[in-house]
Coordinates of N, CA, C and O in Angstrom, one line a residue:
P1 N -13.5 25.0 20.1 CA -13.8 25.4 18.8 C -15.3 25.2 18.5 O -15.9 24.3 19.0
A2 N -15.8 26.0 17.6 CA -17.3 26.0 17.2 C -17.5 24.7 16.4 O -16.6 24.2 15.7
S3 N -18.7 24.2 16.5 CA -19.1 23.0 15.8 C -20.5 23.1 15.4 O -21.3 23.7 16.1
L4 N -20.8 22.6 14.2 CA -22.2 22.7 13.7 C -22.9 21.4 14.0 O -22.3 20.3 14.0
Q5 N -24.2 21.5 14.2 CA -25.1 20.3 14.4 C -26.3 20.5 13.6 O -26.8 21.6 13.3
Y6 N -26.9 19.3 13.1 CA -28.1 19.4 12.4 C -29.2 19.8 13.5 O -29.1 19.4 14.7
P7 N -30.3 20.4 13.1 CA -31.3 20.8 14.0 C -32.0 19.5 14.5 O -32.0 18.5 13.8
T8 N -32.6 19.5 15.7 CA -33.4 18.3 16.1 C -34.7 18.2 15.4 O -35.3 17.1 15.3
Q9 N -35.2 19.3 14.9 CA -36.3 19.3 14.0 C -36.2 20.4 13.0 O -35.5 21.4 13.2
I10 N -36.8 20.2 11.8 CA -36.6 21.1 10.7 C -37.5 22.3 11.0 O -38.7 22.2 11.3
P11 N -36.9 23.6 11.0 CA -37.7 24.8 11.3 C -38.8 25.0 10.2 O -38.6 24.7 9.1
S12 N -39.8 25.6 10.7 CA -40.9 26.0 9.7 C -40.4 27.2 8.9 O -39.5 27.9 9.3
P13 N -41.0 27.5 7.7 CA -40.5 28.6 6.9 C -40.6 30.0 7.6 O -39.8 30.9 7.3
N14 N -41.5 30.1 8.6 CA -41.6 31.4 9.3 C -40.7 31.6 10.5 O -40.6 32.7 11.0
E15 N -40.0 30.5 10.9 CA -39.1 30.6 12.0 C -37.8 31.2 11.6 O -37.3 30.9 10.5
S16 N -37.2 32.0 12.5 CA -35.9 32.6 12.2 C -34.9 31.8 13.0 O -35.1 31.4 14.1
I17 N -33.7 31.6 12.4 CA -32.6 30.8 13.0 C -31.5 31.8 13.4 O -31.1 32.6 12.5
P18 N -31.1 31.9 14.6 CA -30.0 32.8 15.0 C -28.7 32.4 14.3 O -28.3 31.3 14.3
I19 N -28.1 33.4 13.7 CA -26.8 33.2 13.0 C -25.7 34.0 13.7 O -25.9 35.2 13.9
P20 N -24.7 33.4 14.2 CA -23.6 34.2 14.8 C -23.0 35.2 13.8 O -22.8 34.9 12.7
T21 N -22.7 36.3 14.3 CA -22.1 37.4 13.5 C -20.6 37.6 13.7 O -20.0 38.4 13.0
S22 N -20.0 36.9 14.6 CA -18.6 37.1 14.9 C -17.8 36.6 13.7 O -18.0 35.5 13.2
S23 N -16.8 37.4 13.2 CA -16.0 36.9 12.1 C -15.1 35.8 12.5 O -14.7 35.0 11.7
S24 N -14.8 35.6 13.8 CA -13.9 34.5 14.3 C -14.7 33.2 14.2 O -14.1 32.1 14.3
F25 N -16.0 33.3 14.2 CA -16.8 32.1 14.1 C -16.6 31.4 12.7 O -16.7 30.2 12.7
L26 N -16.4 32.1 11.7 CA -16.4 31.5 10.3 C -14.9 31.2 10.0 O -14.2 31.9 9.2
T27 N -14.5 30.1 10.5 CA -13.2 29.5 10.1 C -13.3 28.7 8.9 O -14.4 28.2 8.5
P28 N -12.2 28.5 8.1 CA -12.2 27.7 6.9 C -12.7 26.2 7.2 O -13.5 25.7 6.5
E29 N -12.4 25.7 8.4 CA -12.8 24.4 8.8 C -14.3 24.3 9.0 O -15.0 23.4 8.6
L30 N -14.9 25.4 9.6 CA -16.3 25.4 9.8 C -17.1 25.6 8.5 O -18.1 25.0 8.3
V31 N -16.5 26.4 7.6 CA -17.2 26.6 6.3 C -17.2 25.2 5.5 O -18.2 24.8 4.9
R32 N -16.1 24.5 5.6 CA -16.0 23.1 5.0 C -17.0 22.2 5.6 O -17.7 21.5 4.9
E33 N -17.2 22.3 6.9 CA -18.1 21.4 7.6 C -19.6 21.8 7.2 O -20.4 20.9 7.0
A34 N -19.8 23.1 7.1 CA -21.2 23.6 6.7 C -21.5 23.1 5.3 O -22.6 22.7 5.0
L35 N -20.5 23.2 4.4 CA -20.7 22.8 3.0 C -21.0 21.3 3.0 O -21.9 20.8 2.2
T36 N -20.2 20.5 3.7 CA -20.4 19.0 3.7 C -21.8 18.7 4.3 O -22.5 17.9 3.7
M37 N -22.2 19.4 5.3 CA -23.5 19.1 5.9 C -24.7 19.5 5.0 O -25.7 18.9 4.9
A38 N -24.5 20.6 4.3 CA -25.5 21.1 3.3 C -25.7 20.1 2.2 O -26.8 19.7 1.8
I39 N -24.6 19.6 1.6 CA -24.7 18.6 0.5 C -25.3 17.4 1.0 O -26.2 16.8 0.4
A40 N -24.9 16.9 2.2 CA -25.4 15.7 2.8 C -26.9 15.8 3.1 O -27.7 14.9 2.8
L41 N -27.4 17.0 3.6 CA -28.8 17.1 3.9 C -29.6 17.1 2.6 O -30.7 16.6 2.6
I42 N -29.1 17.7 1.5 CA -29.8 17.7 0.3 C -30.0 16.3 -0.3 O -31.0 15.9 -0.7
I43 N -28.9 15.6 -0.2 CA -28.9 14.2 -0.7 C -29.9 13.3 0.2 O -30.7 12.5 -0.4
A44 N -29.8 13.5 1.5 CA -30.7 12.7 2.4 C -32.1 13.1 2.2 O -33.0 12.2 2.1
R45 N -32.4 14.4 2.0 CA -33.8 14.7 1.7 C -34.3 14.1 0.4 O -35.5 13.7 0.3
T46 N -33.5 14.1 -0.6 CA -33.9 13.5 -1.9 C -34.2 12.0 -1.7 O -35.2 11.5 -2.3
A47 N -33.5 11.3 -0.8 CA -33.7 9.9 -0.6 C -34.9 9.7 0.2 O -35.7 8.7 0.0
V48 N -35.2 10.5 1.2 CA -36.2 10.2 2.2 C -37.6 10.7 1.8 O -38.6 10.0 2.0
M49 N -37.7 11.9 1.1 CA -39.0 12.4 0.7 C -39.6 11.7 -0.5 O -39.0 11.6 -1.5
P50 N -40.8 11.2 -0.3 CA -41.5 10.6 -1.5 C -42.0 11.6 -2.5 O -42.1 12.8 -2.1
P51 N -42.3 11.2 -3.7 CA -42.8 12.2 -4.7 C -44.1 12.7 -4.1 O -44.9 12.1 -3.4
A52 N -44.5 13.9 -4.6 CA -45.7 14.6 -4.1 C -46.9 13.8 -4.4 O -47.9 13.8 -3.6
A53 N -46.9 13.1 -5.5 CA -48.1 12.3 -5.9 C -48.3 11.1 -5.0 O -49.3 10.5 -5.0
E54 N -47.3 10.7 -4.2 CA -47.3 9.5 -3.4 C -46.9 9.8 -2.0 O -46.1 9.1 -1.4
M55 N -47.5 10.8 -1.3 CA -47.1 11.2 0.0 C -47.3 10.1 1.1 O -46.6 10.0 2.1
E56 N -48.1 9.1 0.8 CA -48.4 8.0 1.8 C -47.4 6.9 1.6 O -47.3 6.0 2.5
Q57 N -46.7 6.8 0.6 CA -45.7 5.7 0.3 C -44.5 5.8 1.2 O -44.1 6.9 1.6
N58 N -44.0 4.6 1.6 CA -42.8 4.6 2.4 C -41.6 5.1 1.7 O -41.5 4.8 0.5
A59 N -40.8 5.9 2.3 CA -39.7 6.5 1.7 C -38.5 5.6 1.7 O -38.4 4.7 2.6
S60 N -37.5 5.8 0.9 CA -36.3 5.0 0.9 C -35.4 5.6 2.0 O -35.4 6.8 2.2
L61 N -34.7 4.8 2.7 CA -33.8 5.2 3.7 C -32.3 5.0 3.2 O -31.5 4.7 4.1
V62 N -32.1 5.1 1.9 CA -30.8 4.8 1.4 C -30.4 6.1 0.5 O -31.1 6.4 -0.5
A63 N -29.4 6.7 1.0 CA -28.8 7.8 0.2 C -27.6 7.3 -0.6 O -26.9 6.4 -0.2
K64 N -27.5 7.8 -1.8 CA -26.4 7.3 -2.7 C -25.5 8.5 -3.1 O -26.0 9.5 -3.5
V65 N -24.2 8.3 -2.9 CA -23.2 9.3 -3.3 C -22.4 8.8 -4.4 O -21.8 7.7 -4.4
V66 N -22.3 9.6 -5.5 CA -21.5 9.2 -6.6 C -20.1 10.0 -6.6 O -20.1 11.2 -6.4
L67 N -19.1 9.2 -6.7 CA -17.7 9.7 -6.6 C -16.9 9.1 -7.8 O -17.2 8.0 -8.2
P68 N -15.9 9.8 -8.2 CA -15.0 9.2 -9.2 C -14.4 7.9 -8.7 O -14.1 7.8 -7.5
A69 N -14.2 6.9 -9.5 CA -13.6 5.6 -9.0 C -12.2 5.8 -8.4 O -11.8 5.1 -7.6
N70 N -11.5 6.8 -8.9 CA -10.2 7.1 -8.4 C -10.2 8.1 -7.2 O -9.1 8.6 -6.9
A71 N -11.3 8.3 -6.6 CA -11.4 9.3 -5.5 C -10.6 8.8 -4.3 O -10.6 7.6 -3.9
V72 N -9.8 9.7 -3.7 CA -9.1 9.4 -2.5 C -9.4 10.4 -1.5 O -9.7 11.6 -1.8
P73 N -9.4 10.1 -0.2 CA -9.7 11.1 0.9 C -8.7 12.2 0.8 O -7.5 12.1 0.4
A74 N -9.2 13.4 1.2 CA -8.4 14.6 1.2 C -7.1 14.6 2.1 O -6.2 15.3 1.9
S75 N -7.1 13.7 3.0 CA -6.0 13.6 3.9 C -4.7 13.0 3.3 O -3.6 13.2 3.8
T76 N -4.9 12.4 2.1 CA -3.7 11.9 1.4 C -3.0 13.0 0.6 O -3.6 14.1 0.4
T77 N -1.8 12.8 0.1 CA -1.1 13.8 -0.6 C -1.3 13.7 -2.1 O -0.8 14.6 -2.9
T78 N -2.1 12.8 -2.6 CA -2.4 12.7 -4.0 C -3.2 13.9 -4.5 O -4.2 14.2 -3.9
A79 N -2.8 14.4 -5.6 CA -3.6 15.6 -6.2 C -4.9 15.1 -6.8 O -4.9 14.1 -7.4
Q80 N -5.9 15.8 -6.5 CA -7.2 15.5 -7.1 C -7.3 16.1 -8.5 O -7.0 17.3 -8.7
S81 N -7.8 15.4 -9.4 CA -8.0 15.9 -10.8 C -9.4 16.3 -11.0 O -10.3 15.5 -10.7
P82 N -9.7 17.5 -11.6 CA -11.0 17.9 -11.9 C -11.6 17.0 -13.0 O -10.9 16.4 -13.8
L83 N -12.9 16.9 -13.0 CA -13.6 16.1 -14.0 C -13.6 16.9 -15.3 O -13.6 18.1 -15.4
Q84 N -13.5 16.1 -16.4 CA -13.5 16.7 -17.7 C -14.7 16.2 -18.5 O -15.4 15.3 -18.1
W85 N -15.1 16.9 -19.5 CA -16.3 16.6 -20.3 C -16.2 15.1 -20.8 O -17.2 14.4 -20.7
N86 N -15.1 14.7 -21.2 CA -14.9 13.3 -21.7 C -15.1 12.2 -20.6 O -15.2 11.1 -20.9
D87 N -15.1 12.6 -19.3 CA -15.2 11.7 -18.3 C -16.6 11.1 -18.2 O -16.9 10.1 -17.5
F88 N -17.6 11.8 -18.8 CA -19.0 11.4 -18.7 C -19.4 10.7 -19.9 O -20.0 11.2 -20.8
D89 N -19.1 9.4 -20.0 CA -19.5 8.6 -21.1 C -21.0 8.4 -21.0 O -21.6 8.5 -19.9
P90 N -21.7 8.2 -22.0 CA -21.3 7.8 -23.4 C -21.1 9.0 -24.3 O -20.9 8.8 -25.5
W91 N -21.0 10.2 -23.8 CA -20.8 11.4 -24.7 C -19.4 11.3 -25.3 O -18.5 10.9 -24.6
T92 N -19.3 11.6 -26.5 CA -18.0 11.6 -27.2 C -17.8 12.9 -27.8 O -18.7 13.7 -28.1
S93 N -16.5 13.2 -28.2 CA -16.2 14.4 -28.9 C -16.8 14.4 -30.3 O -16.9 13.4 -30.9
Q94 N -17.1 15.6 -30.8 CA -17.6 15.8 -32.2 C -16.4 15.7 -33.2 O -16.6 15.8 -34.4
Q95 N -15.2 15.7 -32.7 CA -14.0 15.7 -33.6 C -13.9 14.3 -34.3 O -14.5 13.3 -33.9
S96 N -13.2 14.3 -35.4 CA -13.1 13.1 -36.2 C -12.3 12.0 -35.4 O -12.6 10.8 -35.6
T97 N -11.3 12.4 -34.6 CA -10.6 11.4 -33.8 C -10.9 11.7 -32.4 O -11.0 12.8 -31.9
P98 N -11.2 10.6 -31.6 CA -11.5 10.8 -30.2 C -10.3 11.4 -29.4 O -9.2 11.0 -29.8
P99 N -10.5 12.2 -28.5 CA -9.4 12.7 -27.7 C -8.8 11.6 -26.8 O -9.5 10.6 -26.5
P100 N -7.6 11.7 -26.4 CA -7.0 10.7 -25.6 C -7.7 10.6 -24.2 O -8.1 11.6 -23.7
K101 N -7.9 9.4 -23.7 CA -8.6 9.2 -22.5 C -7.6 8.9 -21.3 O -7.7 8.0 -20.6
T102 N -6.6 9.8 -21.2 CA -5.6 9.6 -20.1 C -6.2 10.0 -18.8 O -5.7 9.5 -17.8
N103 N -7.2 10.8 -18.7 CA -7.7 11.3 -17.5 C -9.2 10.9 -17.2 O -9.9 11.5 -16.6
T104 N -9.5 9.7 -17.8 CA -10.9 9.2 -17.7 C -11.2 8.8 -16.3 O -10.5 8.1 -15.6
H105 N -12.4 9.2 -15.9 CA -13.0 8.8 -14.6 C -14.1 7.8 -14.9 O -14.9 8.0 -15.7
N106 N -14.2 6.8 -14.1 CA -15.4 6.0 -14.0 C -15.9 6.4 -12.6 O -15.2 6.8 -11.7
F107 N -17.2 6.1 -12.4 CA -17.9 6.6 -11.2 C -18.3 5.4 -10.4 O -18.7 4.4 -10.9
L108 N -18.3 5.5 -9.1 CA -18.8 4.5 -8.1 C -19.9 5.1 -7.4 O -19.9 6.3 -7.0
V109 N -20.9 4.3 -7.1 CA -22.0 4.7 -6.3 C -22.0 4.1 -4.9 O -21.9 2.8 -4.8
Y110 N -21.9 4.9 -3.9 CA -21.8 4.4 -2.5 C -23.2 4.5 -1.9 O -23.8 5.6 -1.9
S111 N -23.7 3.5 -1.2 CA -25.0 3.5 -0.5 C -24.8 3.8 1.0 O -24.0 3.1 1.6
I112 N -25.5 4.8 1.5 CA -25.4 5.1 2.9 C -26.8 4.9 3.5 O -27.8 5.4 2.9
T113 N -26.9 4.2 4.6 CA -28.2 4.0 5.3 C -28.1 4.5 6.7 O -27.1 4.9 7.2
I114 N -29.3 4.3 7.4 CA -29.4 4.6 8.8 C -29.1 3.3 9.6 O -29.7 2.3 9.3
N115 N -28.1 3.4 10.5 CA -27.8 2.2 11.3 C -28.7 2.0 12.5 O -28.8 0.8 13.0
D116 N -29.2 3.0 13.0 CA -30.1 3.0 14.2 C -31.4 2.3 13.9 O -31.8 2.2 12.7
P117 N -32.2 2.0 14.9 CA -33.6 1.5 14.6 C -34.3 2.7 13.9 O -34.0 3.8 14.0
K118 N -35.3 2.3 13.1 CA -36.0 3.3 12.2 C -36.6 4.4 13.1 O -37.4 4.2 14.0
P119 N -36.1 5.7 12.9 CA -36.7 6.8 13.6 C -38.2 7.0 13.3 O -38.7 6.5 12.2
Q120 N -38.9 7.7 14.1 CA -40.4 7.8 14.0 C -40.8 8.7 12.9 O -41.6 8.4 12.0
S121 N -40.3 9.9 12.9 CA -40.8 10.9 11.9 C -39.9 11.0 10.7 O -38.7 10.6 10.7
R122 N -40.4 11.5 9.6 CA -39.6 11.7 8.4 C -38.5 12.7 8.6 O -37.4 12.5 8.1
D123 N -38.7 13.7 9.4 CA -37.6 14.7 9.7 C -36.5 14.0 10.4 O -35.3 14.2 10.2
E124 N -36.8 13.1 11.4 CA -35.8 12.4 12.1 C -35.0 11.4 11.2 O -33.8 11.3 11.3
Q125 N -35.7 10.8 10.3 CA -35.1 9.9 9.3 C -34.1 10.7 8.4 O -33.0 10.3 8.2
M126 N -34.6 11.9 8.0 CA -33.7 12.7 7.1 C -32.5 13.2 7.9 O -31.4 13.2 7.3
I127 N -32.6 13.6 9.1 CA -31.5 14.1 9.8 C -30.5 13.0 10.2 O -29.3 13.2 10.0
K128 N -31.0 11.8 10.6 CA -30.1 10.7 10.8 C -29.3 10.3 9.6 O -28.1 10.0 9.6
L129 N -30.0 10.2 8.5 CA -29.4 9.9 7.2 C -28.4 10.9 6.8 O -27.3 10.6 6.4
A130 N -28.7 12.2 7.0 CA -27.8 13.3 6.6 C -26.5 13.2 7.5 O -25.4 13.5 7.0
Q131 N -26.7 12.9 8.8 CA -25.5 12.7 9.6 C -24.6 11.6 9.1 O -23.4 11.8 9.1
N132 N -25.1 10.5 8.7 CA -24.3 9.4 8.1 C -23.7 9.8 6.8 O -22.5 9.5 6.6
V133 N -24.4 10.5 6.0 CA -23.8 11.0 4.7 C -22.7 12.0 4.9 O -21.7 12.0 4.3
T134 N -22.9 12.9 5.9 CA -21.9 13.8 6.3 C -20.6 13.1 6.7 O -19.5 13.5 6.2
Q135 N -20.7 12.1 7.5 CA -19.5 11.4 8.0 C -18.8 10.7 6.8 O -17.6 10.7 6.7
F136 N -19.6 10.2 5.8 CA -19.0 9.6 4.6 C -18.3 10.7 3.7 O -17.2 10.5 3.2
L137 N -19.0 11.8 3.6 CA -18.5 12.9 2.6 C -17.3 13.6 3.1 O -16.5 14.2 2.3
K138 N -17.1 13.8 4.4 CA -16.0 14.7 4.9 C -14.7 14.5 4.2 O -14.1 15.4 3.8
P139 N -14.2 13.3 4.1 CA -12.8 13.1 3.5 C -12.9 13.3 2.0 O -11.8 13.5 1.3
Y140 N -14.1 13.4 1.4 CA -14.2 13.5 -0.1 C -14.7 14.8 -0.6 O -15.0 15.0 -1.7
L141 N -14.9 15.8 0.3 CA -15.5 17.1 0.0 C -14.7 17.8 -1.1 O -15.3 18.4 -2.0
S142 N -13.4 17.6 -1.2 CA -12.6 18.3 -2.2 C -13.0 17.9 -3.6 O -12.9 18.8 -4.5
H143 N -13.6 16.7 -3.8 CA -14.1 16.3 -5.2 C -15.3 17.2 -5.6 O -15.5 17.5 -6.8
F144 N -16.1 17.6 -4.6 CA -17.2 18.4 -4.9 C -16.9 19.9 -5.1 O -17.7 20.7 -5.5
Q145 N -15.7 20.3 -4.7 CA -15.2 21.6 -4.8 C -14.4 21.9 -6.1 O -14.1 23.0 -6.5
L146 N -14.1 20.8 -6.8 CA -13.4 20.9 -8.1 C -14.3 21.1 -9.2 O -15.5 20.9 -9.1
P147 N -13.8 21.6 -10.4 CA -14.7 21.6 -11.6 C -15.4 20.3 -11.8 O -14.7 19.2 -11.7
G148 N -16.7 20.3 -12.0 CA -17.4 19.1 -12.2 C -18.1 18.6 -10.9 O -18.8 17.6 -10.9
G149 N -17.7 19.2 -9.8 CA -18.3 18.8 -8.5 C -19.8 18.9 -8.4 O -20.4 18.1 -7.8
V150 N -20.3 19.9 -9.0 CA -21.8 20.1 -9.0 C -22.4 18.9 -9.7 O -23.5 18.4 -9.3
L151 N -21.8 18.4 -10.8 CA -22.3 17.2 -11.5 C -22.3 16.0 -10.6 O -23.2 15.2 -10.7
L152 N -21.3 15.9 -9.7 CA -21.3 14.8 -8.7 C -22.5 14.9 -7.8 O -23.1 13.9 -7.4
V153 N -22.9 16.1 -7.4 CA -24.0 16.3 -6.5 C -25.3 15.9 -7.3 O -26.1 15.2 -6.8
V154 N -25.4 16.4 -8.5 CA -26.6 16.1 -9.3 C -26.7 14.6 -9.6 O -27.8 14.0 -9.4
M155 N -25.6 13.9 -9.9 CA -25.6 12.4 -10.1 C -26.0 11.7 -8.8 O -26.7 10.7 -8.8
S156 N -25.5 12.2 -7.7 CA -25.9 11.6 -6.4 C -27.4 11.8 -6.1 O -28.1 10.9 -5.6
L157 N -28.0 13.0 -6.5 CA -29.4 13.2 -6.3 C -30.2 12.2 -7.2 O -31.2 11.6 -6.7
F158 N -29.8 12.1 -8.4 CA -30.5 11.2 -9.3 C -30.4 9.7 -8.8 O -31.4 9.0 -8.8
A159 N -29.2 9.3 -8.3 CA -29.0 8.0 -7.8 C -29.8 7.7 -6.5 O -30.3 6.6 -6.3
S160 N -30.0 8.8 -5.7 CA -30.7 8.6 -4.5 C -32.3 8.6 -4.6 O -33.0 8.2 -3.7
R161 N -32.7 9.0 -5.8 CA -34.2 9.1 -6.0 C -34.6 7.7 -6.6 O -34.4 7.4 -7.7
P162 N -35.4 6.9 -5.8 CA -35.7 5.6 -6.2 C -36.5 5.5 -7.5 O -36.2 4.7 -8.4
N163 N -37.5 6.4 -7.7 CA -38.3 6.4 -8.9 C -38.5 7.8 -9.4 O -39.5 8.4 -9.1
L164 N -37.6 8.3 -10.2 CA -37.6 9.7 -10.6 C -38.8 9.9 -11.5 O -39.4 11.0 -11.5
Q165 N -39.3 8.9 -12.2 CA -40.5 9.1 -13.1 C -41.7 9.6 -12.3 O -42.5 10.3 -12.9
N166 N -41.8 9.2 -11.1 CA -43.0 9.6 -10.3 C -43.0 11.1 -9.9 O -44.0 11.6 -9.4
D167 N -41.8 11.7 -10.1 CA -41.7 13.2 -9.8 C -42.2 14.0 -10.9 O -42.3 15.2 -10.8
M168 N -42.4 13.4 -12.1 CA -42.7 14.2 -13.3 C -44.2 14.5 -13.4 O -45.0 13.7 -12.9
D169 N -44.6 15.6 -14.0 CA -46.0 15.9 -14.2 C -46.6 15.0 -15.2 O -47.8 14.6 -15.1
L170 N -45.9 14.7 -16.3 CA -46.4 13.8 -17.3 C -45.5 12.6 -17.4 O -44.2 12.7 -17.4
P171 N -46.0 11.4 -17.6 CA -45.2 10.2 -17.7 C -44.5 10.1 -19.0 O -44.9 9.3 -19.9
T172 N -43.5 10.9 -19.3 CA -42.8 10.9 -20.6 C -41.3 10.7 -20.3 O -40.9 10.6 -19.1
E173 N -40.5 10.7 -21.3 CA -39.1 10.6 -21.2 C -38.6 11.9 -20.5 O -39.2 13.0 -20.5
L174 N -37.4 11.8 -19.9 CA -36.8 13.0 -19.2 C -36.4 14.0 -20.2 O -36.5 15.2 -19.9
T175 N -36.1 13.6 -21.4 CA -35.7 14.6 -22.4 C -36.8 14.6 -23.5 O -37.4 13.6 -23.8
S176 N -36.9 15.8 -24.2 CA -37.9 15.9 -25.2 C -37.3 15.3 -26.5 O -36.2 14.8 -26.6
Q177 N -38.1 15.5 -27.6 CA -37.7 15.0 -28.9 C -36.3 15.5 -29.3 O -35.5 14.7 -29.9
F178 N -36.0 16.7 -29.0 CA -34.7 17.3 -29.4 C -33.7 17.3 -28.4 O -32.7 18.0 -28.5
G179 N -33.9 16.5 -27.3 CA -32.8 16.4 -26.3 C -32.9 17.5 -25.2 O -32.0 17.5 -24.4
H180 N -33.9 18.3 -25.2 CA -34.0 19.3 -24.1 C -34.7 18.7 -22.9 O -35.6 17.9 -23.0
C181 N -34.2 19.1 -21.7 CA -34.7 18.6 -20.5 C -35.9 19.4 -20.0 O -35.9 20.6 -20.2

């Protein structure tokens, strides 16, 4: 069976990557593996790459993955529940009475690091960290495929970025006076 691997080095923007065109190559398992690896690489890159203003600073080698506290691996028979708007406290409903919180999620943040001795280049660090994040994410991918899954990715990116303030052009709050980002 076909298997995907991270590249040994990140290709330059001008390099072309050969892509198999056989329809038998794209199995559902391979698509799930590719999705898991893509999410993991994005989270790892967020953790490893320093802000543009501080390119000489040492990068963090800790990726963080945010999952619902009640997350269970996909191999179990428990049904996964999609995230609801009310799951994201401190936001509350505009109604006079709060909605019932029978399906409330709390979130846990998992830290993933590189177990090997520190790799030499930033690309090597990113790939090794992405491999570890991939192994962690595989049983939990279904949470990222449900409604609200994109928000889990975004929360993981924010959690993985050690100092988000350094990525901004102006040292101000993340939201403006009227709450716009």
